Every structure is written in structure tokens, then in C-alpha cells.
Amino acid sequence: MALPVAFFALFFAWPVAAIVARGLKADGGWRLGRIADVVTQPDIRHVLWFTTWQALVSTALTLLLALPAAYVFARLRFPGKQLLRAVVTVPFVLPTVVAGSAFLALLGHNGLLDQLWGVRLDTTVWAILLAHVFFNYAVVVRTVGGLWAQLDPRQEEAARLLGASPAKAWRQVTLPALAPAVAAAALMVFLFTFTSFGVVQILGGPTFSTLEVEIYRQTSEVFDLSTAAVLTLVQFVAVGAILAVHARTVRRRETALRLVDPKVTARPPRGGGQWALLAGVLLTIALLLVLPLAVLVRRSLDAPGLGYYRALTDSDGGTFLVAPVHAVWTSLEYAVAATAIAVLVGGLAAAALAGRDAGRLVRGFDALLMLPLGVSAVTVGFGFLIALDRPPLDLRQSWILVPLAQALVGAPFVVRTMLPVLRAVDGRLREAAAVLGASPWRVWREVDLPLVRRALLVSAGFAFAVSLGEFGATVFIARPDNPTLPVAVARLLSRPGDLNYGQAMALSTILMVVCAAALLILERLRTDRTGEF
């Protein structure tokens, strides 16, 4: 636990505490009254209200559209199912900047709707809600569908034989069994949409702002650190409550049910109802998930002769100090370094948490590992500049600052992926190897590593994809001569002109292809013991 604790203390707790203290301390004392002053401001109350209700509506829409797909993937067998599963998961691993760019190409100026019907929906709440559903669709499909596929269908069939209608059998037998998974998926979607930044930053315009976007605005545009600190505390408390409920729901999900092999529960579609449901799900996936990405790719090809892609090799001396294509290699280099850090830190933490002698304090650290996913990435990024500004940790000019911030987000994915597999390793294998004279290092190398190698590769892939798309913290600490892909896309979108817009679409397409390639590799490595994703 020594290295994971030190890592999260130095690069998470300290930067967050530093920026909160900088905002709430003045003249040697704490300005606690500032909290009430901020949360009672009309514009801040509007931000809090919009953040909450858009997260609730986004969650409801995601459940409404994704639950039928969860059933289709869980209970029906049809050609191309595995490929379609990968297609559904692609939006989840895409950076939010790419998701925002895709819907901007679909709903914005000169977008597909604008060209066909003269309708623009960018800078409207509908664009934000649809983008959130696009991004979180896979969370519901994988989380609920993964459990649904393992529920014994004979229980519902027995209820049907006893006279229950299909609706009543589903409502009284299947739904109570699925309720913990549905609640867990809903809480995860709510968490992601409550802390939304990239989507709202691109599609919300000046009208809509979530807590995360407002923290960014107060920090980088208004330079009001006290307001940003208060909003950070509000978000921290809200996310902590959400994670507490989520942890309790997950525990119920893991212990309340007896599951069967999912291979025996899927059957070919039977009857007109199941065929109609399958067709409806395929149409939803085509319109909601595939169409925005296809429009994004098409917009990147608008210029003749791949003009937007060729323009990425030119340095304009304005937005960037280097050619925009340089961001591709910078992002890959940072993502590789961040993945190595995340796998090291997350792997050690998972090993400590999986130990049979892990005490309550160690198990409590498991919940704290999830906080970087919910605490404002903007706060963490700006906190890096404030806290890591003096020897021996003056890292403001060091390239390692970006991978460290990205690893904070990747490490929880490593822990969540490796922990179930490590806990499943039979301890008697280790004891037998030790009795035969193997050292602890050799026991790990020859017993644990072969069993967890695939989970390790999967966790590394997720850490790589997450690091590649991290935006909230990186936008503060990426140097002008070394922008990452998400930062480059956001900067190009902020500048007027068709060339800048086209280059943003081209960079977004490149980022999408890289993330999709990482996902396809994950699908080949994934096993049922490595978790839902």
C-alpha cells in the first residue's frame, strides 16, 4: 500500500487541498462564510440546478433507450452480435471532446440536420442530453445486460407456467433480480453526467454550464479561486454521496443472486415481438451511436484531397507552436507513460486489497480510489500548478506532469479490473509454492502472474484509452508546444473558420480510430472474470 497511498496523497489529495485552501483562506484565517455566499448567488444556484436536473434527465433517457438493448444482448442470439457489442462500447471509451465534436457535426452549423432541414440543435439542452446518452449507452448495456445474461430463465418460465402473464412474470421475477444492476448503472450514468465537462463545454455554449464547466470558468477566465473552491467542495460532497450509494448497490448485486453460464441463456429471436425489438435496438444504435460518428468522419473529409488532414501538418503559429499533427504523437507518448504509472500504482493497490489479511483501513482505501473519477479534473489540473511549484516537487515545466494527471484517472480502472481476478486466485496455490521453497517474488511470477496476465492487459488497455482522452486536467497543464489530442481539438473548435473546424473534425477522427483500435484489442483479451467492461 505504500506506493499507492503516497501517489494519491501527493498527486490527488495535496493538489485538491491546495487549491481549496488557496480559495478559502485569507489573512491567515478561513473564510467559511464564503461557502454560503457562493451557493446563494442566483447564477450559481442556476448552475447547481442545471447540473442536477440534466444529470437526472440524461440518466432517465439512457435507461429508457439502453434497457431494451441490454435484453437483446443478454437473451437473443443473432449474427454479428460480438461486433455490435464492440460498436456499442466505442462511444464509452471515446473522449468527451470527440463525443461533443461528433454531435456538433450532426447538430451544429452546416451539420447534417442543418443541411437537410435547416435545423440546428447545438447550444441547446437537447444536444447535451443526446450526447450524454450516446456516451453512457454502453454503461447500461454492459452492466445490466451482463447480469441479465446470467439470470436463470427457468425462474421466469416457472412463473409463466403458474399462470402469470409475460409482463407480470417479468415484473415480479426478473425485475427484482435486475434492480441492483439497474440501480448501479443509473448511479454510474448519473455520476458521469453530473461531472460532465467536455460535452457541455463544446455543446452548451454560453447558456448552459455544469459545476465542472463553472469551476473551469471561475478558475481560468474569471480567476475567482474562492468561488471555484466552494464549487469543488460542493461537487466533492455530492460525488462522495453518490459513490457511497453506488458501493452499497454493487455489494447487493454481487451477493444477492445465483447466476448461470450466459451461454445457455441466449436463444435465437422467436415471434414477431422479439424480431421487432431487435430491429428497434439496431435502429437506435444506428441513429444514436453510429450516425454521429459517421457524420464526424464525413465532415473531416469535406475538403478535397484530404485537405483537412494535410493541413494538420502545417504550423500556423497561432493556436499551436507546432503542427497540429504533433498532438497525435504527444498523446500517444503521454498515454504510454500514464498507462505504465496507472498499472504500477493500481496493480499494487489491487494486490493489497485482495489480500486475505487486508484490514478495515486498507479496505476503506478501495472507496477512496474512486474519488479521482468524480472530483473535478479541472480542480486537479489547476491544483497541480499550485501545489507542485517548489522543490523537491517543482514539476510545472516537466513533461511528466500530464501523465501523472492522466494516471490518476486510469488507476481506478486498473483496480476495478484486476481486483476480482486477484481475489479469485486460490491462496493454496501460493502456499504450496512457498512450501516448496519459492520466494515471494517467484510465487508472484509463476503463480499469480499467469492467472492475472489477461486482466492486467485489459486494465492496461483501459488505462491507455482513458489517458488518451483525458481533457479536464490536461487542458491546464499541457504545454503549448506539446498539446494532447483532446486539447488540440478543443482549441481548434474555439477558433472561427472552416479550416479550424475541419482540422478539429480530422483530429477527432484520428482520436476515435485510435480509441476504437484499443477497444477491439480489449474485446479480444476480455474474459468473463475481468469485469463487465
Short mmCIF file of N, CA and C in Angstrom, two decimals, residues 267-390:
data_model
loop_
_atom_site.label_atom_id
_atom_site.label_comp_id
_atom_site.label_asym_id
_atom_site.label_seq_id
_atom_site.Cartn_x
_atom_site.Cartn_y
_atom_site.Cartn_z
N ARG A 267 -30.91 -17.18 -26.91
CA ARG A 267 -31.61 -18.01 -27.89
C ARG A 267 -31.90 -17.16 -29.12
N PRO A 268 -32.08 -17.79 -30.27
CA PRO A 268 -32.46 -17.01 -31.47
C PRO A 268 -33.81 -16.31 -31.25
N PRO A 269 -34.02 -15.17 -31.89
CA PRO A 269 -35.31 -14.47 -31.73
C PRO A 269 -36.47 -15.35 -32.17
N ARG A 270 -37.56 -15.30 -31.38
CA ARG A 270 -38.75 -16.07 -31.70
C ARG A 270 -39.96 -15.15 -31.66
N GLY A 271 -40.81 -15.23 -32.65
CA GLY A 271 -42.01 -14.43 -32.67
C GLY A 271 -41.77 -13.02 -33.18
N GLY A 272 -42.85 -12.39 -33.57
CA GLY A 272 -42.75 -11.04 -34.11
C GLY A 272 -42.28 -10.02 -33.11
N GLY A 273 -42.63 -10.21 -31.83
CA GLY A 273 -42.24 -9.23 -30.81
C GLY A 273 -40.74 -9.14 -30.64
N GLN A 274 -40.06 -10.29 -30.56
CA GLN A 274 -38.61 -10.27 -30.38
C GLN A 274 -37.90 -9.75 -31.64
N TRP A 275 -38.41 -10.09 -32.82
CA TRP A 275 -37.80 -9.57 -34.04
C TRP A 275 -37.99 -8.06 -34.13
N ALA A 276 -39.16 -7.57 -33.73
CA ALA A 276 -39.41 -6.13 -33.74
C ALA A 276 -38.50 -5.42 -32.73
N LEU A 277 -38.32 -6.04 -31.55
CA LEU A 277 -37.44 -5.44 -30.55
C LEU A 277 -36.01 -5.38 -31.06
N LEU A 278 -35.54 -6.45 -31.68
CA LEU A 278 -34.19 -6.47 -32.25
C LEU A 278 -34.02 -5.40 -33.31
N ALA A 279 -35.03 -5.26 -34.17
CA ALA A 279 -34.96 -4.24 -35.22
C ALA A 279 -34.93 -2.84 -34.61
N GLY A 280 -35.75 -2.61 -33.57
CA GLY A 280 -35.76 -1.31 -32.92
C GLY A 280 -34.43 -0.97 -32.27
N VAL A 281 -33.80 -1.96 -31.63
CA VAL A 281 -32.50 -1.74 -31.00
C VAL A 281 -31.44 -1.44 -32.06
N LEU A 282 -31.46 -2.18 -33.16
CA LEU A 282 -30.49 -1.92 -34.23
C LEU A 282 -30.67 -0.53 -34.82
N LEU A 283 -31.92 -0.10 -34.97
CA LEU A 283 -32.17 1.24 -35.49
C LEU A 283 -31.69 2.31 -34.52
N THR A 284 -31.93 2.10 -33.23
CA THR A 284 -31.46 3.05 -32.22
C THR A 284 -29.95 3.16 -32.22
N ILE A 285 -29.26 2.02 -32.30
CA ILE A 285 -27.80 2.04 -32.33
C ILE A 285 -27.30 2.76 -33.58
N ALA A 286 -27.97 2.52 -34.71
CA ALA A 286 -27.54 3.16 -35.96
C ALA A 286 -27.70 4.68 -35.89
N LEU A 287 -28.85 5.15 -35.36
CA LEU A 287 -29.11 6.58 -35.34
C LEU A 287 -28.39 7.29 -34.21
N LEU A 288 -28.33 6.67 -33.05
CA LEU A 288 -27.79 7.35 -31.88
C LEU A 288 -26.28 7.21 -31.75
N LEU A 289 -25.74 6.06 -32.12
CA LEU A 289 -24.31 5.81 -31.90
C LEU A 289 -23.49 5.89 -33.19
N VAL A 290 -23.98 5.25 -34.25
CA VAL A 290 -23.18 5.17 -35.48
C VAL A 290 -23.27 6.46 -36.29
N LEU A 291 -24.47 7.03 -36.39
CA LEU A 291 -24.65 8.22 -37.24
C LEU A 291 -23.78 9.40 -36.82
N PRO A 292 -23.72 9.79 -35.52
CA PRO A 292 -22.84 10.91 -35.16
C PRO A 292 -21.38 10.68 -35.53
N LEU A 293 -20.90 9.44 -35.32
CA LEU A 293 -19.51 9.15 -35.66
C LEU A 293 -19.30 9.18 -37.17
N ALA A 294 -20.29 8.67 -37.92
CA ALA A 294 -20.17 8.69 -39.39
C ALA A 294 -20.17 10.13 -39.91
N VAL A 295 -21.02 10.98 -39.35
CA VAL A 295 -21.05 12.38 -39.76
C VAL A 295 -19.73 13.06 -39.42
N LEU A 296 -19.16 12.73 -38.25
CA LEU A 296 -17.87 13.28 -37.86
C LEU A 296 -16.80 12.94 -38.89
N VAL A 297 -16.76 11.66 -39.30
CA VAL A 297 -15.77 11.25 -40.30
C VAL A 297 -16.02 11.96 -41.63
N ARG A 298 -17.31 12.05 -42.03
CA ARG A 298 -17.62 12.71 -43.29
C ARG A 298 -17.20 14.17 -43.30
N ARG A 299 -17.45 14.88 -42.19
CA ARG A 299 -17.07 16.29 -42.12
C ARG A 299 -15.55 16.45 -42.19
N SER A 300 -14.82 15.47 -41.68
CA SER A 300 -13.36 15.56 -41.77
C SER A 300 -12.86 15.37 -43.19
N LEU A 301 -13.73 14.85 -44.09
CA LEU A 301 -13.35 14.60 -45.48
C LEU A 301 -13.94 15.61 -46.44
N ASP A 302 -14.54 16.69 -45.92
CA ASP A 302 -15.19 17.68 -46.77
C ASP A 302 -14.22 18.36 -47.73
N ALA A 303 -13.01 18.65 -47.25
CA ALA A 303 -12.03 19.31 -48.10
C ALA A 303 -11.51 18.33 -49.14
N PRO A 304 -11.39 18.74 -50.40
CA PRO A 304 -10.90 17.81 -51.43
C PRO A 304 -9.46 17.39 -51.17
N GLY A 305 -9.20 16.14 -51.56
CA GLY A 305 -7.84 15.63 -51.43
C GLY A 305 -7.35 15.53 -50.01
N LEU A 306 -8.27 15.16 -49.07
CA LEU A 306 -7.91 15.05 -47.65
C LEU A 306 -7.26 16.34 -47.16
N GLY A 307 -7.85 17.48 -47.58
CA GLY A 307 -7.24 18.78 -47.27
C GLY A 307 -7.13 19.06 -45.80
N TYR A 308 -8.14 18.68 -45.01
CA TYR A 308 -8.09 18.95 -43.57
C TYR A 308 -7.00 18.12 -42.90
N TYR A 309 -6.82 16.89 -43.38
CA TYR A 309 -5.77 16.05 -42.81
C TYR A 309 -4.38 16.57 -43.20
N ARG A 310 -4.24 17.01 -44.44
CA ARG A 310 -2.95 17.56 -44.86
C ARG A 310 -2.64 18.86 -44.12
N ALA A 311 -3.70 19.63 -43.78
CA ALA A 311 -3.48 20.88 -43.05
C ALA A 311 -2.96 20.64 -41.64
N LEU A 312 -3.16 19.42 -41.11
CA LEU A 312 -2.67 19.12 -39.77
C LEU A 312 -1.15 19.12 -39.70
N THR A 313 -0.49 19.03 -40.84
CA THR A 313 0.97 19.01 -40.86
C THR A 313 1.57 20.41 -40.93
N ASP A 314 0.70 21.44 -41.04
CA ASP A 314 1.18 22.82 -41.14
C ASP A 314 1.10 23.50 -39.78
N SER A 315 2.14 24.24 -39.43
CA SER A 315 2.13 25.03 -38.20
C SER A 315 1.73 26.45 -38.54
N ASP A 316 0.60 26.90 -37.93
CA ASP A 316 0.11 28.24 -38.26
C ASP A 316 0.68 29.32 -37.36
N GLY A 317 1.37 28.91 -36.30
CA GLY A 317 1.96 29.89 -35.40
C GLY A 317 0.96 30.62 -34.54
N GLY A 318 -0.30 30.23 -34.60
CA GLY A 318 -1.34 30.91 -33.81
C GLY A 318 -1.80 30.06 -32.65
N THR A 319 -2.69 29.11 -32.93
CA THR A 319 -3.21 28.23 -31.88
C THR A 319 -2.12 27.35 -31.31
N PHE A 320 -1.22 26.86 -32.16
CA PHE A 320 -0.17 25.93 -31.71
C PHE A 320 1.20 26.47 -32.09
N LEU A 321 2.17 26.07 -31.29
CA LEU A 321 3.56 26.38 -31.62
C LEU A 321 4.15 25.31 -32.52
N VAL A 322 3.42 24.21 -32.69
CA VAL A 322 3.87 23.12 -33.55
C VAL A 322 2.72 22.75 -34.47
N ALA A 323 2.98 21.90 -35.45
CA ALA A 323 1.91 21.42 -36.33
C ALA A 323 0.90 20.62 -35.52
N PRO A 324 -0.41 20.76 -35.81
CA PRO A 324 -1.42 20.03 -35.03
C PRO A 324 -1.21 18.52 -35.01
N VAL A 325 -0.64 17.95 -36.09
CA VAL A 325 -0.43 16.51 -36.11
C VAL A 325 0.54 16.07 -35.02
N HIS A 326 1.36 17.00 -34.54
CA HIS A 326 2.28 16.68 -33.45
C HIS A 326 1.52 16.20 -32.22
N ALA A 327 0.26 16.64 -32.08
CA ALA A 327 -0.54 16.24 -30.92
C ALA A 327 -0.79 14.73 -30.90
N VAL A 328 -0.80 14.10 -32.07
CA VAL A 328 -1.02 12.64 -32.12
C VAL A 328 0.10 11.92 -31.40
N TRP A 329 1.33 12.25 -31.76
CA TRP A 329 2.47 11.56 -31.15
C TRP A 329 2.61 11.96 -29.68
N THR A 330 2.34 13.23 -29.36
CA THR A 330 2.41 13.64 -27.96
C THR A 330 1.41 12.86 -27.11
N SER A 331 0.18 12.71 -27.61
CA SER A 331 -0.85 11.99 -26.86
C SER A 331 -0.46 10.53 -26.67
N LEU A 332 0.08 9.90 -27.71
CA LEU A 332 0.49 8.50 -27.59
C LEU A 332 1.61 8.35 -26.57
N GLU A 333 2.59 9.25 -26.60
CA GLU A 333 3.70 9.17 -25.64
C GLU A 333 3.19 9.37 -24.21
N TYR A 334 2.36 10.39 -24.01
CA TYR A 334 1.81 10.62 -22.67
C TYR A 334 0.97 9.43 -22.21
N ALA A 335 0.15 8.88 -23.12
CA ALA A 335 -0.73 7.77 -22.74
C ALA A 335 0.06 6.53 -22.35
N VAL A 336 1.16 6.26 -23.05
CA VAL A 336 2.00 5.11 -22.69
C VAL A 336 2.60 5.31 -21.30
N ALA A 337 3.12 6.50 -21.03
CA ALA A 337 3.70 6.78 -19.71
C ALA A 337 2.63 6.71 -18.62
N ALA A 338 1.45 7.29 -18.89
CA ALA A 338 0.37 7.26 -17.90
C ALA A 338 -0.10 5.84 -17.65
N THR A 339 -0.14 5.01 -18.69
CA THR A 339 -0.55 3.62 -18.52
C THR A 339 0.43 2.86 -17.64
N ALA A 340 1.71 3.08 -17.86
CA ALA A 340 2.71 2.41 -17.02
C ALA A 340 2.55 2.80 -15.55
N ILE A 341 2.33 4.10 -15.29
CA ILE A 341 2.14 4.56 -13.91
C ILE A 341 0.86 3.98 -13.32
N ALA A 342 -0.23 4.02 -14.09
CA ALA A 342 -1.52 3.53 -13.59
C ALA A 342 -1.48 2.04 -13.30
N VAL A 343 -0.83 1.26 -14.17
CA VAL A 343 -0.75 -0.18 -13.95
C VAL A 343 0.09 -0.49 -12.72
N LEU A 344 1.19 0.23 -12.53
CA LEU A 344 2.03 0.01 -11.35
C LEU A 344 1.28 0.36 -10.07
N VAL A 345 0.72 1.56 -10.02
CA VAL A 345 0.02 2.00 -8.81
C VAL A 345 -1.25 1.19 -8.59
N GLY A 346 -2.07 1.04 -9.63
CA GLY A 346 -3.32 0.30 -9.49
C GLY A 346 -3.10 -1.17 -9.22
N GLY A 347 -2.08 -1.77 -9.85
CA GLY A 347 -1.79 -3.18 -9.60
C GLY A 347 -1.37 -3.44 -8.16
N LEU A 348 -0.52 -2.57 -7.61
CA LEU A 348 -0.12 -2.72 -6.21
C LEU A 348 -1.30 -2.54 -5.27
N ALA A 349 -2.15 -1.55 -5.57
CA ALA A 349 -3.32 -1.33 -4.74
C ALA A 349 -4.27 -2.52 -4.80
N ALA A 350 -4.48 -3.08 -5.99
CA ALA A 350 -5.35 -4.25 -6.12
C ALA A 350 -4.78 -5.44 -5.37
N ALA A 351 -3.45 -5.63 -5.44
CA ALA A 351 -2.83 -6.74 -4.72
C ALA A 351 -3.02 -6.59 -3.21
N ALA A 352 -2.87 -5.36 -2.70
CA ALA A 352 -3.07 -5.12 -1.27
C ALA A 352 -4.52 -5.35 -0.87
N LEU A 353 -5.46 -4.88 -1.69
CA LEU A 353 -6.88 -5.02 -1.35
C LEU A 353 -7.35 -6.46 -1.46
N ALA A 354 -6.68 -7.26 -2.30
CA ALA A 354 -7.09 -8.65 -2.49
C ALA A 354 -6.57 -9.57 -1.39
N GLY A 355 -5.61 -9.10 -0.59
CA GLY A 355 -5.03 -9.95 0.44
C GLY A 355 -6.04 -10.33 1.51
N ARG A 356 -5.95 -11.55 1.97
CA ARG A 356 -6.89 -12.02 3.00
C ARG A 356 -6.69 -11.31 4.32
N ASP A 357 -5.50 -10.76 4.54
CA ASP A 357 -5.22 -10.07 5.79
C ASP A 357 -5.43 -8.57 5.68
N ALA A 358 -6.11 -8.13 4.63
CA ALA A 358 -6.36 -6.70 4.47
C ALA A 358 -7.29 -6.21 5.57
N GLY A 359 -6.86 -5.21 6.30
CA GLY A 359 -7.67 -4.68 7.39
C GLY A 359 -8.71 -3.70 6.90
N ARG A 360 -9.48 -3.16 7.86
CA ARG A 360 -10.55 -2.24 7.51
C ARG A 360 -10.00 -0.98 6.87
N LEU A 361 -8.84 -0.51 7.35
CA LEU A 361 -8.25 0.71 6.78
C LEU A 361 -7.88 0.50 5.32
N VAL A 362 -7.31 -0.67 5.02
CA VAL A 362 -6.94 -0.97 3.64
C VAL A 362 -8.18 -1.07 2.78
N ARG A 363 -9.23 -1.73 3.27
CA ARG A 363 -10.46 -1.86 2.50
C ARG A 363 -11.12 -0.50 2.31
N GLY A 364 -10.99 0.39 3.27
CA GLY A 364 -11.54 1.74 3.11
C GLY A 364 -10.85 2.51 2.00
N PHE A 365 -9.58 2.20 1.76
CA PHE A 365 -8.86 2.86 0.68
C PHE A 365 -9.45 2.51 -0.68
N ASP A 366 -10.15 1.38 -0.77
CA ASP A 366 -10.78 0.97 -2.01
C ASP A 366 -11.78 2.02 -2.48
N ALA A 367 -12.58 2.56 -1.54
CA ALA A 367 -13.55 3.59 -1.91
C ALA A 367 -12.86 4.89 -2.30
N LEU A 368 -11.77 5.23 -1.63
CA LEU A 368 -11.07 6.47 -1.94
C LEU A 368 -10.44 6.43 -3.33
N LEU A 369 -10.11 5.24 -3.82
CA LEU A 369 -9.51 5.13 -5.14
C LEU A 369 -10.45 5.61 -6.24
N MET A 370 -11.77 5.60 -5.97
CA MET A 370 -12.74 6.01 -6.98
C MET A 370 -12.92 7.53 -7.03
N LEU A 371 -12.47 8.25 -6.03
CA LEU A 371 -12.71 9.69 -5.98
C LEU A 371 -12.15 10.46 -7.16
N PRO A 372 -10.97 10.11 -7.70
CA PRO A 372 -10.49 10.87 -8.86
C PRO A 372 -11.44 10.84 -10.05
N LEU A 373 -12.32 9.84 -10.12
CA LEU A 373 -13.28 9.79 -11.22
C LEU A 373 -14.41 10.79 -11.05
N GLY A 374 -14.63 11.24 -9.80
CA GLY A 374 -15.74 12.14 -9.54
C GLY A 374 -15.37 13.55 -9.17
N VAL A 375 -14.18 13.72 -8.61
CA VAL A 375 -13.74 15.07 -8.25
C VAL A 375 -13.34 15.82 -9.51
N SER A 376 -13.57 17.10 -9.51
CA SER A 376 -13.33 17.92 -10.69
C SER A 376 -11.91 17.75 -11.22
N ALA A 377 -11.81 17.27 -12.47
CA ALA A 377 -10.50 17.16 -13.10
C ALA A 377 -9.88 18.53 -13.30
N VAL A 378 -10.71 19.54 -13.50
CA VAL A 378 -10.21 20.91 -13.61
C VAL A 378 -9.51 21.32 -12.33
N THR A 379 -10.11 20.98 -11.19
CA THR A 379 -9.51 21.30 -9.89
C THR A 379 -8.17 20.60 -9.73
N VAL A 380 -8.12 19.33 -10.14
CA VAL A 380 -6.87 18.58 -10.02
C VAL A 380 -5.80 19.21 -10.90
N GLY A 381 -6.15 19.55 -12.14
CA GLY A 381 -5.16 20.13 -13.04
C GLY A 381 -4.63 21.46 -12.55
N PHE A 382 -5.53 22.35 -12.12
CA PHE A 382 -5.06 23.64 -11.61
C PHE A 382 -4.34 23.46 -10.28
N GLY A 383 -4.78 22.47 -9.48
CA GLY A 383 -4.08 22.18 -8.23
C GLY A 383 -2.66 21.73 -8.45
N PHE A 384 -2.42 21.03 -9.57
CA PHE A 384 -1.05 20.64 -9.91
C PHE A 384 -0.16 21.87 -10.04
N LEU A 385 -0.66 22.90 -10.71
CA LEU A 385 0.14 24.11 -10.92
C LEU A 385 0.41 24.84 -9.62
N ILE A 386 -0.52 24.75 -8.67
CA ILE A 386 -0.36 25.45 -7.39
C ILE A 386 0.49 24.66 -6.41
N ALA A 387 0.24 23.35 -6.32
CA ALA A 387 0.90 22.54 -5.29
C ALA A 387 2.30 22.08 -5.70
N LEU A 388 2.48 21.77 -6.98
CA LEU A 388 3.76 21.21 -7.43
C LEU A 388 4.62 22.30 -8.06
N ASP A 389 4.86 23.35 -7.27
CA ASP A 389 5.55 24.53 -7.80
C ASP A 389 6.82 24.88 -7.07
N ARG A 390 7.29 23.98 -6.21
CA ARG A 390 8.53 24.27 -5.48
C ARG A 390 9.28 22.97 -5.23
#
